[in-house]
CSV table of C-alpha atoms in Angstrom, one decimal:
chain,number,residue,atom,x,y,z
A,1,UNK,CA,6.2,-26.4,4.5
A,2,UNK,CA,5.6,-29.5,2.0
A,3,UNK,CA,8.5,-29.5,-0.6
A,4,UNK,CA,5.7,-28.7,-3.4
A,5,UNK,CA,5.1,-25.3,-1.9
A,6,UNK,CA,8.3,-24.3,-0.8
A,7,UNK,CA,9.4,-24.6,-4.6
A,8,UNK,CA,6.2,-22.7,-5.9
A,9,UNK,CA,7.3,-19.8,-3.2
A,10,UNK,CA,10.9,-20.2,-4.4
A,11,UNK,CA,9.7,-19.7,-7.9
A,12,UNK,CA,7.2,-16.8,-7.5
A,13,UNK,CA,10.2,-15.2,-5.8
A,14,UNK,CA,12.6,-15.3,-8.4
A,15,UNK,CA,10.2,-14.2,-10.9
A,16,UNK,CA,9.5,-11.2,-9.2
A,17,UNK,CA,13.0,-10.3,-8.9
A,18,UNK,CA,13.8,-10.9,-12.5
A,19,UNK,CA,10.4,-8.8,-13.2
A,20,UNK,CA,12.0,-5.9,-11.1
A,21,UNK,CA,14.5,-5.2,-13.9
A,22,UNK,CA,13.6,-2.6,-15.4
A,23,UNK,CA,13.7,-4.1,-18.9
A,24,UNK,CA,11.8,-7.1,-17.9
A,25,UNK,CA,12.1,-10.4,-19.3
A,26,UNK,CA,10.1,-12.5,-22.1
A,27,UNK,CA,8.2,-15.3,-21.3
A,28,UNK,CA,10.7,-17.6,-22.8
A,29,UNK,CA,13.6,-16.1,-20.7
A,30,UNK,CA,11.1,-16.9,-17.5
A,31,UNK,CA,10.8,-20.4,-18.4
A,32,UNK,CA,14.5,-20.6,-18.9
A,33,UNK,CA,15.4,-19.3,-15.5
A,34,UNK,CA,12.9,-20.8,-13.9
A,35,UNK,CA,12.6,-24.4,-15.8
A,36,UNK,CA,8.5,-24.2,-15.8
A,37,UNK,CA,6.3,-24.1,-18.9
A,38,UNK,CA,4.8,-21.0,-20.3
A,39,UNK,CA,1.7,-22.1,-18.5
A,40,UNK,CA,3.2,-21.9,-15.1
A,41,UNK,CA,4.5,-18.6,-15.6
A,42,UNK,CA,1.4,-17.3,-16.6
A,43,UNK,CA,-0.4,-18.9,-13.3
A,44,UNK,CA,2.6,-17.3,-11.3
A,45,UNK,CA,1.6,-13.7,-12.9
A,46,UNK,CA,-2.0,-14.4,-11.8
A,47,UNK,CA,-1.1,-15.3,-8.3
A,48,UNK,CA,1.1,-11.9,-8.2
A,49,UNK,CA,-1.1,-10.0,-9.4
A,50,UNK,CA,-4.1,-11.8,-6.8
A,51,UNK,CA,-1.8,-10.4,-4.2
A,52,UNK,CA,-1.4,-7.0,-5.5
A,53,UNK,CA,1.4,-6.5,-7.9
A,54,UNK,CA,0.9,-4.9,-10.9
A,55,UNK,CA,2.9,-6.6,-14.0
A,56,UNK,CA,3.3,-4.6,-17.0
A,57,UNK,CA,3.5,-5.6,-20.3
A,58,UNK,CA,5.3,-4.0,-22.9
A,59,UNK,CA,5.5,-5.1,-26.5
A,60,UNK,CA,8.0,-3.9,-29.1
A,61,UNK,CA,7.8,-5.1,-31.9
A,62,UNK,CA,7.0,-8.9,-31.6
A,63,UNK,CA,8.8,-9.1,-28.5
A,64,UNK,CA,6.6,-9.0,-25.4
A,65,UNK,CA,8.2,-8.5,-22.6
A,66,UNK,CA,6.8,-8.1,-18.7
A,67,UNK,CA,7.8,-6.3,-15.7
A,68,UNK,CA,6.6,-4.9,-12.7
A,69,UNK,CA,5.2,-1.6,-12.7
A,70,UNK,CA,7.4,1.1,-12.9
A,71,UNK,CA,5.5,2.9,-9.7
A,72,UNK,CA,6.1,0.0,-7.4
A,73,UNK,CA,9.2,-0.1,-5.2
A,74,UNK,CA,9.2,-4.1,-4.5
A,75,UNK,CA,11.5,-5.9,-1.9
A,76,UNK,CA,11.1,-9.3,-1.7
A,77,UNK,CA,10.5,-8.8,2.2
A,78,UNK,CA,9.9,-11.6,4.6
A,79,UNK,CA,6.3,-10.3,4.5
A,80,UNK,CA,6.1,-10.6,0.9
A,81,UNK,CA,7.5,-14.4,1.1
A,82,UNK,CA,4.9,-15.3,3.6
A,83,UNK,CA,1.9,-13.7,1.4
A,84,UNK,CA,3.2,-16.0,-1.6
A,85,UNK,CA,3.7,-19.4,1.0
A,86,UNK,CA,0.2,-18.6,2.7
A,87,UNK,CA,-1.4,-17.8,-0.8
A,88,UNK,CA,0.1,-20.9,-1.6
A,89,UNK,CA,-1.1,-23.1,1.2
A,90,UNK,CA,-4.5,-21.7,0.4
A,91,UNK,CA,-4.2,-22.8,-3.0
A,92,UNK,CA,-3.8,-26.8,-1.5
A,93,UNK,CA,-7.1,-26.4,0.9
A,94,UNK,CA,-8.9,-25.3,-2.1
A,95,UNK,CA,-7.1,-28.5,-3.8
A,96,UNK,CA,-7.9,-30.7,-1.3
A,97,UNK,CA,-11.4,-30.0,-0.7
């Protein structure tokens, strides 16, 4: 696994257990935790989301806040892991081509 991916796996997995609390987390508390920019956050969503996970997004107020849907009961399985490192590798063919 090149060191580039294995963080981007790292990272996508950390962000979907801070998304399985149930009162979610800002995108400014993601970039904290995870020491990305907003941008990157937002690419990690779409990758989740590409894979099947459904990320909610509640606002109160001006707070906007995401988490994962309520419905979904998500361990961060082996399986799960190798969906976000093969998406990922995917992701460098396309790069690379």
């Amino acid at each position: 696994m090149s060191t580039e991916r294995g963080r981007q796996t790292k990272r996508q997995w950390l962000l979907m257990q801070a998304l399985k609390n149930r009162n979610g987390a800002n995108v400014d508390q993601l970039c904290n935790l995870l020491k990305v920019h907003r941008r990157t956050i937002y690419r990690d969503f779409e990758i989740l989301a590409d894979l099947g996970f459904k990320i909610q997004k509640d606002q109160d107020q001006s707070i906007v806040r995401y988490r994962l849907e309520v419905s979904q009961d998500v361990s961060v399985t082996p399986d799960v892991t190798l969906n976000l490192y093969s998406r990922n590798i995917k992701g460098e063919d396309h790069e690379n081509s």
